[in-house]
Amino acid sequence: MSSLGSQSEQERLLPEPQDEDPALLKARRSVKKMLPVLLIGCFLSSLDRSVVAANYAIIATELGALNLAPWIATAIFWGQAIFCLLSTILVGYFLRLPKPALENWSTPLERIDFLGAILLISVIILLMLGIDFGSNRGWKSPVVIGTFSAVPIVFLLYFLVELKLAKEPFTPGHIIFNPLLSGTYTWCFFEAAGHFALNFNIPLFYQAVLQLSPVKAGSLLIPGAASTILGAFFGGIYIKRMGKYYSMFVTSNAVLILAILPIIVLASPTMSFAQVVSGISVCLFAIGFVHGIMIASFVMALANIPPEDRAIATACSITFRSLGAALGTSLSGAIIEQRLRIQLREIAQGNRGLEKVLKDVRNSLDAIETLPPRLQAAVRDGYAEATRFAFGFQLCTFVVAFFAGLGTKEVHLDI
């Protein structure tokens, strides 16, 4: 019996006509075997395309260069839409579910955990506002203190709603606190925090330090995104042949740590342009590849739980990844902002006029071009130092993810 679903379950979801032609029956069974792999591939491709598109959006909006990248962003989003549409059509055609019983239109709405969702979103917004205000207004600001003080209160209310009040919570306690999944969810959070923040900081380094355009900086991210797809396919093939995933999962986490170390070293203005770009590109390719392997391994780790809970467990994992991505990017941006302010203050050395110029530099990279050559070089050095601190933060998140991943439990997969 497969750990991902019994044969009887597959027959129930995809019934076969008994009087069908043998050739058609064989073709139908072949499609059934290919369908899960195809759908997962479409999902991963859509995910990675959205990551690249998000990076282009960040580059274009944050740096005021939206007119430089619209056709690329449009093409990527169209590609994402096609993959999502293909997945929807395939599921709608092949999946056969029993018709639901007729009920009042308001009954399904009563089952949705609106209050829990609102409270969770409120926690995220408060955290991100606190981080943003703290990096810009100072961490001792009353607004920052008040924002962070409200976070544990709202978070406690969220847990009370999920554990006590919600009829069908979207983060059930028996799944979130399941010992078999707690390590996996922790890994989801910290790995996403480091990975998404890295995809945000590297284009910033390319533009602020290496003086690349937004389009060129974004295009250097594409090989890493493509390698994620390759890694996911490799991981799927390995798991299918070996029936195991734990050793590959742990090894990939270790490679993730080793791959970011050269990036920290290369993020220096003393390195040549060719050394920095080629070295970081190789590291990003390796990070993307093992990231794809870890996604495939993580999907298999859901075999630890009963089939009836797998859909909710998968949704919870996406929640943790989304939380990690949002907070990791916010914290990384705050680190860069804080460190850059210190660097620019040292450059200004009390000169009021220069402080105003450097404040404009912190708000827009275009202002760097207006500075004298020596001051311009000093500012770019400051950006390099600030991004290195952010890369150090991402290294810490990968280390935590590595130790959390050690707690992932393995079951043999008969697939």
Tab-separated table of C-alpha atoms in Angstrom:
chain	number	residue	atom	x	y	z
A	1	MET	CA	0.000	0.000	0.000
A	2	SER	CA	1.300	3.442	-0.835
A	3	SER	CA	1.759	5.810	2.083
A	4	LEU	CA	0.352	8.617	-0.065
A	5	GLY	CA	-3.022	6.969	-0.552
A	6	SER	CA	-4.350	3.443	-0.895
A	7	GLN	CA	-5.446	1.862	-4.159
A	8	SER	CA	-9.042	1.861	-2.932
A	9	GLU	CA	-8.859	5.599	-2.297
A	10	GLN	CA	-7.544	6.183	-5.810
A	11	GLU	CA	-10.334	4.064	-7.297
A	12	ARG	CA	-12.914	6.014	-5.292
A	13	LEU	CA	-11.615	9.366	-6.530
A	14	LEU	CA	-10.982	8.226	-10.124
A	15	PRO	CA	-13.471	5.427	-10.886
A	16	GLU	CA	-12.867	3.228	-13.929
A	17	PRO	CA	-15.705	1.996	-16.154
A	18	GLN	CA	-15.797	-1.799	-16.060
A	19	ASP	CA	-16.788	-2.231	-19.726
A	20	GLU	CA	-14.146	0.071	-21.201
A	21	ASP	CA	-11.872	-0.956	-24.068
A	22	PRO	CA	-8.596	-2.490	-22.719
A	23	ALA	CA	-6.448	-0.010	-24.656
A	24	LEU	CA	-8.371	2.965	-23.287
A	25	LEU	CA	-8.281	1.439	-19.811
A	26	LYS	CA	-4.491	1.106	-20.002
A	27	ALA	CA	-4.172	4.718	-21.182
A	28	ARG	CA	-6.439	5.908	-18.375
A	29	ARG	CA	-4.330	4.108	-15.771
A	30	SER	CA	-1.153	5.622	-17.227
A	31	VAL	CA	-2.647	9.093	-16.931
A	32	LYS	CA	-3.617	8.365	-13.316
A	33	LYS	CA	-0.035	7.492	-12.473
A	34	MET	CA	1.315	10.590	-14.209
A	35	LEU	CA	-1.289	13.028	-12.889
A	36	PRO	CA	0.091	13.594	-9.344
A	37	VAL	CA	3.612	14.184	-10.651
A	38	LEU	CA	2.324	16.519	-13.369
A	39	LEU	CA	0.227	18.553	-10.950
A	40	ILE	CA	3.087	18.884	-8.455
A	41	GLY	CA	5.381	19.974	-11.282
A	42	CYS	CA	2.878	22.598	-12.420
A	43	PHE	CA	2.499	23.840	-8.849
A	44	LEU	CA	6.247	24.112	-8.271
A	45	SER	CA	6.738	25.845	-11.615
A	46	SER	CA	4.025	28.353	-10.763
A	47	LEU	CA	5.554	28.927	-7.337
A	48	ASP	CA	9.014	29.585	-8.711
A	49	ARG	CA	7.680	31.852	-11.431
A	50	SER	CA	5.846	33.860	-8.783
A	51	VAL	CA	9.090	34.222	-6.835
A	52	VAL	CA	10.883	35.619	-9.889
A	53	ALA	CA	7.963	37.888	-10.720
A	54	ALA	CA	7.887	39.127	-7.140
A	55	ASN	CA	11.565	39.971	-7.359
A	56	TYR	CA	10.969	41.975	-10.520
A	57	ALA	CA	8.111	43.795	-8.823
A	58	ILE	CA	10.308	44.590	-5.824
A	59	ILE	CA	13.107	45.855	-8.053
A	60	ALA	CA	10.785	47.941	-10.186
A	61	THR	CA	8.711	49.549	-7.444
A	62	GLU	CA	11.297	50.008	-4.702
A	63	LEU	CA	13.892	51.547	-7.003
A	64	GLY	CA	11.558	53.634	-9.129
A	65	ALA	CA	12.292	51.783	-12.362
A	66	LEU	CA	8.925	50.268	-13.205
A	67	ASN	CA	9.216	51.358	-16.821
A	68	LEU	CA	12.316	49.177	-17.273
A	69	ALA	CA	10.728	45.811	-16.555
A	70	PRO	CA	7.016	45.694	-17.448
A	71	TRP	CA	7.317	43.307	-20.404
A	72	ILE	CA	9.363	40.825	-18.367
A	73	ALA	CA	6.956	40.915	-15.428
A	74	THR	CA	3.990	40.595	-17.807
A	75	ALA	CA	5.511	37.576	-19.553
A	76	ILE	CA	6.260	35.852	-16.251
A	77	PHE	CA	2.767	36.454	-14.883
A	78	TRP	CA	1.212	35.129	-18.111
A	79	GLY	CA	3.338	32.005	-17.783
A	80	GLN	CA	2.215	31.593	-14.189
A	81	ALA	CA	-1.439	31.986	-15.220
A	82	ILE	CA	-1.093	29.294	-17.893
A	83	PHE	CA	0.377	26.789	-15.418
A	84	CYS	CA	-2.342	27.524	-12.847
A	85	LEU	CA	-5.045	27.173	-15.514
A	86	LEU	CA	-3.562	23.875	-16.715
A	87	SER	CA	-3.543	22.478	-13.167
A	88	THR	CA	-7.155	23.544	-12.636
A	89	ILE	CA	-8.321	21.955	-15.910
A	90	LEU	CA	-6.541	18.662	-15.186
A	91	VAL	CA	-7.962	18.423	-11.677
A	92	GLY	CA	-11.450	19.350	-12.859
A	93	TYR	CA	-11.360	16.722	-15.616
A	94	PHE	CA	-9.888	13.745	-13.772
A	95	LEU	CA	-11.056	14.184	-10.178
A	96	ARG	CA	-14.412	12.634	-9.368
A	97	LEU	CA	-15.856	13.615	-6.004
A	98	PRO	CA	-19.280	12.748	-4.561
A	99	LYS	CA	-21.870	15.477	-4.905
A	100	PRO	CA	-22.298	17.449	-1.655
A	101	ALA	CA	-25.626	17.372	0.107
A	102	LEU	CA	-27.862	20.359	-0.559
A	103	GLU	CA	-27.698	22.870	2.267
A	104	ASN	CA	-28.372	26.498	3.032
A	105	TRP	CA	-25.883	28.887	1.380
A	106	SER	CA	-24.990	30.335	4.798
A	107	THR	CA	-23.994	26.968	6.286
A	108	PRO	CA	-20.592	26.755	4.518
A	109	LEU	CA	-19.827	30.352	5.531
A	110	GLU	CA	-20.366	29.458	9.187
A	111	ARG	CA	-17.613	26.853	8.913
A	112	ILE	CA	-14.998	29.389	7.734
A	113	ASP	CA	-12.670	30.599	10.471
A	114	PHE	CA	-12.949	34.320	9.687
A	115	LEU	CA	-12.005	35.492	13.183
A	116	GLY	CA	-8.866	33.354	13.324
A	117	ALA	CA	-7.770	34.568	9.893
A	118	ILE	CA	-8.323	38.223	10.848
A	119	LEU	CA	-6.344	37.828	14.075
A	120	LEU	CA	-3.448	36.071	12.319
A	121	ILE	CA	-3.296	38.784	9.658
A	122	SER	CA	-3.374	41.397	12.428
A	123	VAL	CA	-0.369	39.771	14.109
A	124	ILE	CA	1.591	39.836	10.854
A	125	ILE	CA	0.670	43.465	10.137
A	126	LEU	CA	1.631	44.568	13.652
A	127	LEU	CA	4.982	42.786	13.439
A	128	MET	CA	5.809	44.237	10.038
A	129	LEU	CA	4.728	47.746	11.053
A	130	GLY	CA	6.808	47.514	14.220
A	131	ILE	CA	9.865	46.383	12.276
A	132	ASP	CA	9.393	49.111	9.670
A	133	PHE	CA	8.800	51.887	12.219
A	134	GLY	CA	11.688	50.672	14.358
A	135	SER	CA	14.203	50.774	11.522
A	136	ASN	CA	13.072	54.249	10.437
A	137	ARG	CA	11.963	56.046	13.621
A	138	GLY	CA	14.087	54.295	16.222
A	139	TRP	CA	13.356	51.259	18.367
A	140	LYS	CA	12.520	53.370	21.428
A	141	SER	CA	9.718	55.240	19.683
A	142	PRO	CA	6.364	55.033	21.554
A	143	VAL	CA	4.683	53.874	18.342
A	144	VAL	CA	7.147	51.000	17.998
A	145	ILE	CA	6.832	49.994	21.646
A	146	GLY	CA	3.038	50.112	21.455
A	147	THR	CA	2.965	48.079	18.248
A	148	PHE	CA	5.192	45.331	19.595
A	149	SER	CA	3.294	45.319	22.915
A	150	ALA	CA	0.065	44.558	21.068
A	151	VAL	CA	1.561	41.563	19.231
A	152	PRO	CA	1.511	39.022	22.130
A	153	ILE	CA	-2.016	40.081	23.099
A	154	VAL	CA	-3.403	39.572	19.595
A	155	PHE	CA	-1.392	36.361	19.223
A	156	LEU	CA	-2.878	34.997	22.459
A	157	LEU	CA	-6.378	35.849	21.232
A	158	TYR	CA	-5.608	34.038	17.987
A	159	PHE	CA	-4.600	30.868	19.844
A	160	LEU	CA	-7.704	31.021	22.034
A	161	VAL	CA	-9.905	31.301	18.962
A	162	GLU	CA	-8.154	28.417	17.198
A	163	LEU	CA	-8.155	26.103	20.218
A	164	LYS	CA	-11.474	26.972	21.864
A	165	LEU	CA	-13.904	28.942	19.693
A	166	ALA	CA	-13.482	28.052	16.014
A	167	LYS	CA	-15.655	25.175	14.810
A	168	GLU	CA	-13.208	24.287	12.053
A	169	PRO	CA	-9.934	26.173	12.691
A	170	PHE	CA	-7.585	26.532	9.741
A	171	THR	CA	-4.642	25.823	12.064
A	172	PRO	CA	-5.949	22.996	14.303
A	173	GLY	CA	-4.008	22.426	17.503
A	174	HIS	CA	-3.678	18.662	17.004
A	175	ILE	CA	-1.820	19.345	13.736
A	176	ILE	CA	0.231	22.415	14.678
A	177	PHE	CA	1.474	20.822	17.912
A	178	ASN	CA	1.884	17.341	16.446
A	179	PRO	CA	5.420	16.194	17.435
A	180	LEU	CA	5.821	14.589	14.009
A	181	LEU	CA	5.256	17.936	12.282
A	182	SER	CA	6.491	20.623	14.687
A	183	GLY	CA	10.074	20.350	13.417
A	184	THR	CA	8.901	20.416	9.813
A	185	TYR	CA	6.818	23.545	10.374
A	186	THR	CA	9.710	25.261	12.141
A	187	TRP	CA	11.890	24.388	9.164
A	188	CYS	CA	9.262	25.852	6.809
A	189	PHE	CA	9.266	29.154	8.683
A	190	PHE	CA	13.018	29.729	8.937
A	191	GLU	CA	13.953	28.337	5.520
A	192	ALA	CA	11.390	30.595	3.842
A	193	ALA	CA	12.567	33.559	5.933
A	194	GLY	CA	16.135	33.153	4.716
A	195	HIS	CA	15.385	32.148	1.134
A	196	PHE	CA	12.930	34.925	0.297
A	197	ALA	CA	15.035	37.565	2.040
A	198	LEU	CA	18.063	36.402	0.061
A	199	ASN	CA	16.132	36.849	-3.191
A	200	PHE	CA	15.341	40.396	-2.073
A	201	ASN	CA	18.811	41.431	-0.899
A	202	ILE	CA	20.926	40.147	-3.783
A	203	PRO	CA	19.285	42.407	-6.431
A	204	LEU	CA	19.725	45.326	-4.036
A	205	PHE	CA	23.428	44.509	-3.757
A	206	TYR	CA	23.740	44.209	-7.535
A	207	GLN	CA	22.213	47.649	-8.061
A	208	ALA	CA	23.609	49.599	-5.121
A	209	VAL	CA	27.152	48.205	-5.182
A	210	LEU	CA	27.718	46.823	-8.692
A	211	GLN	CA	25.643	49.560	-10.394
A	212	LEU	CA	23.549	47.133	-12.452
A	213	SER	CA	20.182	48.121	-13.879
A	214	PRO	CA	17.008	46.592	-12.382
A	215	VAL	CA	16.516	44.364	-15.440
A	216	LYS	CA	20.089	43.034	-15.353
A	217	ALA	CA	19.941	42.498	-11.592
A	218	GLY	CA	16.673	40.599	-11.883
A	219	SER	CA	17.827	38.497	-14.824
A	220	LEU	CA	20.705	37.165	-12.720
A	221	LEU	CA	18.107	35.561	-10.425
A	222	ILE	CA	16.527	33.469	-13.174
A	223	PRO	CA	19.108	30.602	-13.151
A	224	GLY	CA	18.506	30.124	-9.429
A	225	ALA	CA	14.743	29.914	-9.968
A	226	ALA	CA	15.217	27.463	-12.849
A	227	SER	CA	17.488	25.283	-10.719
A	228	THR	CA	14.701	25.040	-8.133
A	229	ILE	CA	12.537	23.259	-10.691
A	230	LEU	CA	15.421	20.932	-11.574
A	231	GLY	CA	15.989	20.205	-7.895
A	232	ALA	CA	12.320	19.388	-7.344
A	233	PHE	CA	12.336	16.919	-10.243
A	234	PHE	CA	15.590	15.346	-9.064
A	235	GLY	CA	14.219	15.027	-5.532
A	236	GLY	CA	11.030	13.425	-6.818
A	237	ILE	CA	12.942	10.875	-8.903
A	238	TYR	CA	15.266	10.042	-5.988
A	239	ILE	CA	12.383	9.590	-3.558
A	240	LYS	CA	10.468	7.427	-6.045
A	241	ARG	CA	13.449	5.116	-6.557
A	242	MET	CA	14.738	4.931	-2.990
A	243	GLY	CA	11.521	5.346	-1.009
A	244	LYS	CA	13.415	7.578	1.459
A	245	TYR	CA	13.871	11.310	1.863
A	246	TYR	CA	15.398	12.108	5.286
A	247	SER	CA	19.102	11.862	4.403
A	248	MET	CA	18.608	13.880	1.210
A	249	PHE	CA	16.603	16.483	3.142
A	250	VAL	CA	19.264	16.942	5.835
A	251	THR	CA	22.090	17.010	3.281
A	252	SER	CA	20.279	19.690	1.284
A	253	ASN	CA	19.918	21.823	4.407
A	254	ALA	CA	23.653	21.526	5.032
A	255	VAL	CA	24.414	22.528	1.428
A	256	LEU	CA	22.154	25.550	1.899
A	257	ILE	CA	24.364	26.771	4.752
A	258	LEU	CA	27.581	26.108	2.849
A	259	ALA	CA	26.271	27.897	-0.259
A	260	ILE	CA	25.481	31.169	1.495
A	261	LEU	CA	28.913	31.469	3.136
A	262	PRO	CA	30.664	32.414	-0.145
A	263	ILE	CA	27.962	35.021	-0.801
A	264	ILE	CA	28.858	36.761	2.466
A	265	VAL	CA	32.523	36.780	1.446
A	266	LEU	CA	31.843	37.880	-2.146
A	267	ALA	CA	29.562	40.761	-1.127
A	268	SER	CA	32.520	43.093	-0.925
A	269	PRO	CA	33.555	46.102	-3.036
A	270	THR	CA	37.139	44.799	-3.040
A	271	MET	CA	36.209	41.849	-5.276
A	272	SER	CA	36.200	42.179	-9.057
A	273	PHE	CA	32.903	42.372	-10.918
A	274	ALA	CA	33.430	38.990	-12.613
A	275	GLN	CA	34.312	37.276	-9.325
A	276	VAL	CA	31.245	38.623	-7.536
A	277	VAL	CA	28.678	37.937	-10.263
A	278	SER	CA	29.973	34.485	-11.227
A	279	GLY	CA	30.468	33.395	-7.614
A	280	ILE	CA	27.058	34.572	-6.417
A	281	SER	CA	25.360	33.066	-9.500
A	282	VAL	CA	26.904	29.658	-8.793
A	283	CYS	CA	25.841	29.875	-5.149
A	284	LEU	CA	22.302	30.895	-6.113
A	285	PHE	CA	22.093	27.962	-8.523
A	286	ALA	CA	23.139	25.582	-5.732
A	287	ILE	CA	20.717	27.185	-3.272
A	288	GLY	CA	17.868	26.946	-5.784
A	289	PHE	CA	18.647	23.305	-6.563
A	290	VAL	CA	18.673	22.138	-2.946
A	291	HIS	CA	15.628	24.322	-2.261
A	292	GLY	CA	13.727	22.314	-4.879
A	293	ILE	CA	14.951	19.054	-3.342
A	294	MET	CA	13.790	20.190	0.094
A	295	ILE	CA	10.345	21.108	-1.228
A	296	ALA	CA	9.976	17.600	-2.693
A	297	SER	CA	11.211	16.059	0.573
A	298	PHE	CA	8.874	18.210	2.625
A	299	VAL	CA	5.863	17.093	0.585
A	300	MET	CA	6.825	13.479	1.288
A	301	ALA	CA	7.178	14.247	5.016
A	302	LEU	CA	3.413	14.755	5.133
A	303	ALA	CA	3.138	10.958	4.904
A	304	ASN	CA	3.729	10.986	8.678
A	305	ILE	CA	0.148	11.997	9.354
A	306	PRO	CA	-3.216	10.316	8.663
A	307	PRO	CA	-4.697	10.860	5.182
A	308	GLU	CA	-7.697	12.763	6.552
A	309	ASP	CA	-5.403	15.466	8.003
A	310	ARG	CA	-3.008	15.877	5.080
A	311	ALA	CA	-4.921	18.646	3.332
A	312	ILE	CA	-5.006	20.768	6.504
A	313	ALA	CA	-1.369	19.941	7.275
A	314	THR	CA	-0.350	21.099	3.801
A	315	ALA	CA	-2.294	24.337	4.235
A	316	CYS	CA	-0.605	24.901	7.613
A	317	SER	CA	2.804	24.427	6.013
A	318	ILE	CA	1.986	27.109	3.442
A	319	THR	CA	0.908	29.386	6.297
A	320	PHE	CA	4.254	28.927	8.037
A	321	ARG	CA	6.152	29.509	4.795
A	322	SER	CA	4.198	32.689	4.095
A	323	LEU	CA	4.796	33.969	7.630
A	324	GLY	CA	8.496	33.207	7.367
A	325	ALA	CA	8.813	34.875	3.965
A	326	ALA	CA	7.053	38.059	5.105
A	327	LEU	CA	8.842	38.429	8.433
A	328	GLY	CA	12.223	37.330	7.070
A	329	THR	CA	12.110	39.934	4.313
A	330	SER	CA	10.970	42.630	6.763
A	331	LEU	CA	13.699	41.835	9.290
A	332	SER	CA	16.329	41.683	6.572
A	333	GLY	CA	15.243	45.076	5.250
A	334	ALA	CA	15.344	46.514	8.773
A	335	ILE	CA	18.890	45.210	9.263
A	336	ILE	CA	20.030	46.846	6.030
A	337	GLU	CA	18.294	50.110	6.937
A	338	GLN	CA	19.782	50.189	10.432
A	339	ARG	CA	23.306	49.305	9.360
A	340	LEU	CA	23.212	51.702	6.409
A	341	ARG	CA	22.154	54.551	8.683
A	342	ILE	CA	25.167	53.869	10.917
A	343	GLN	CA	27.522	53.714	7.931
A	344	LEU	CA	26.232	56.951	6.410
A	345	ARG	CA	26.359	58.742	9.764
A	346	GLU	CA	30.042	57.831	10.010
A	347	ILE	CA	30.597	59.222	6.514
A	348	ALA	CA	28.789	62.497	7.311
A	349	GLN	CA	30.691	63.054	10.606
A	350	GLY	CA	28.305	65.760	11.808
A	351	ASN	CA	28.119	67.687	8.515
A	352	ARG	CA	24.453	68.791	8.374
A	353	GLY	CA	24.414	69.436	4.639
A	354	LEU	CA	26.019	66.104	3.925
A	355	GLU	CA	23.595	64.340	6.278
A	356	LYS	CA	20.674	65.612	4.183
A	357	VAL	CA	22.310	64.372	0.980
A	358	LEU	CA	22.979	60.963	2.511
A	359	LYS	CA	19.391	60.769	3.738
A	360	ASP	CA	18.273	61.152	0.129
A	361	VAL	CA	20.714	58.384	-0.803
A	362	ARG	CA	19.101	56.062	1.731
A	363	ASN	CA	15.692	56.702	0.201
A	364	SER	CA	16.681	56.301	-3.456
A	365	LEU	CA	19.609	54.682	-5.224
A	366	ASP	CA	19.352	57.267	-8.001
A	367	ALA	CA	20.755	59.879	-5.607
A	368	ILE	CA	24.085	58.020	-5.470
A	369	GLU	CA	24.834	59.047	-9.053
A	370	THR	CA	24.700	62.735	-8.063
A	371	LEU	CA	27.504	62.427	-5.473
A	372	PRO	CA	31.203	63.165	-6.057
A	373	PRO	CA	33.221	60.052	-7.018
A	374	ARG	CA	34.933	59.581	-3.640
A	375	LEU	CA	31.709	60.037	-1.677
A	376	GLN	CA	29.880	57.806	-4.138
A	377	ALA	CA	32.410	55.018	-3.549
A	378	ALA	CA	32.058	55.428	0.230
A	379	VAL	CA	28.265	55.151	-0.001
A	380	ARG	CA	28.483	52.006	-2.137
A	381	ASP	CA	30.877	50.531	0.427
A	382	GLY	CA	28.241	51.296	3.058
A	383	TYR	CA	25.608	49.427	1.060
A	384	ALA	CA	27.979	46.467	0.689
A	385	GLU	CA	28.542	46.371	4.451
A	386	ALA	CA	24.802	46.614	5.150
A	387	THR	CA	23.894	43.792	2.769
A	388	ARG	CA	26.622	41.593	4.269
A	389	PHE	CA	24.934	41.995	7.660
A	390	ALA	CA	21.641	40.949	6.039
A	391	PHE	CA	23.293	37.891	4.488
A	392	GLY	CA	24.587	37.030	7.956
A	393	PHE	CA	21.015	37.145	9.238
A	394	GLN	CA	19.949	34.774	6.457
A	395	LEU	CA	22.787	32.427	7.394
A	396	CYS	CA	21.382	32.323	10.939
A	397	THR	CA	17.910	31.438	9.644
A	398	PHE	CA	19.366	28.608	7.552
A	399	VAL	CA	21.246	27.260	10.582
A	400	VAL	CA	18.033	27.243	12.642
A	401	ALA	CA	16.222	25.570	9.733
A	402	PHE	CA	18.942	22.898	9.588
A	403	PHE	CA	18.525	21.932	13.246
A	404	ALA	CA	14.734	22.087	12.958
A	405	GLY	CA	14.908	19.804	9.914
A	406	LEU	CA	16.746	17.185	11.959
A	407	GLY	CA	13.463	16.634	13.803
A	408	THR	CA	11.666	15.574	10.625
A	409	LYS	CA	10.484	11.978	10.911
A	410	GLU	CA	10.906	9.542	8.042
A	411	VAL	CA	8.557	6.782	7.001
A	412	HIS	CA	9.369	4.395	4.176
A	413	LEU	CA	7.449	5.307	1.041
A	414	ASP	CA	6.220	2.450	-1.124
A	415	ILE	CA	5.779	4.446	-4.336
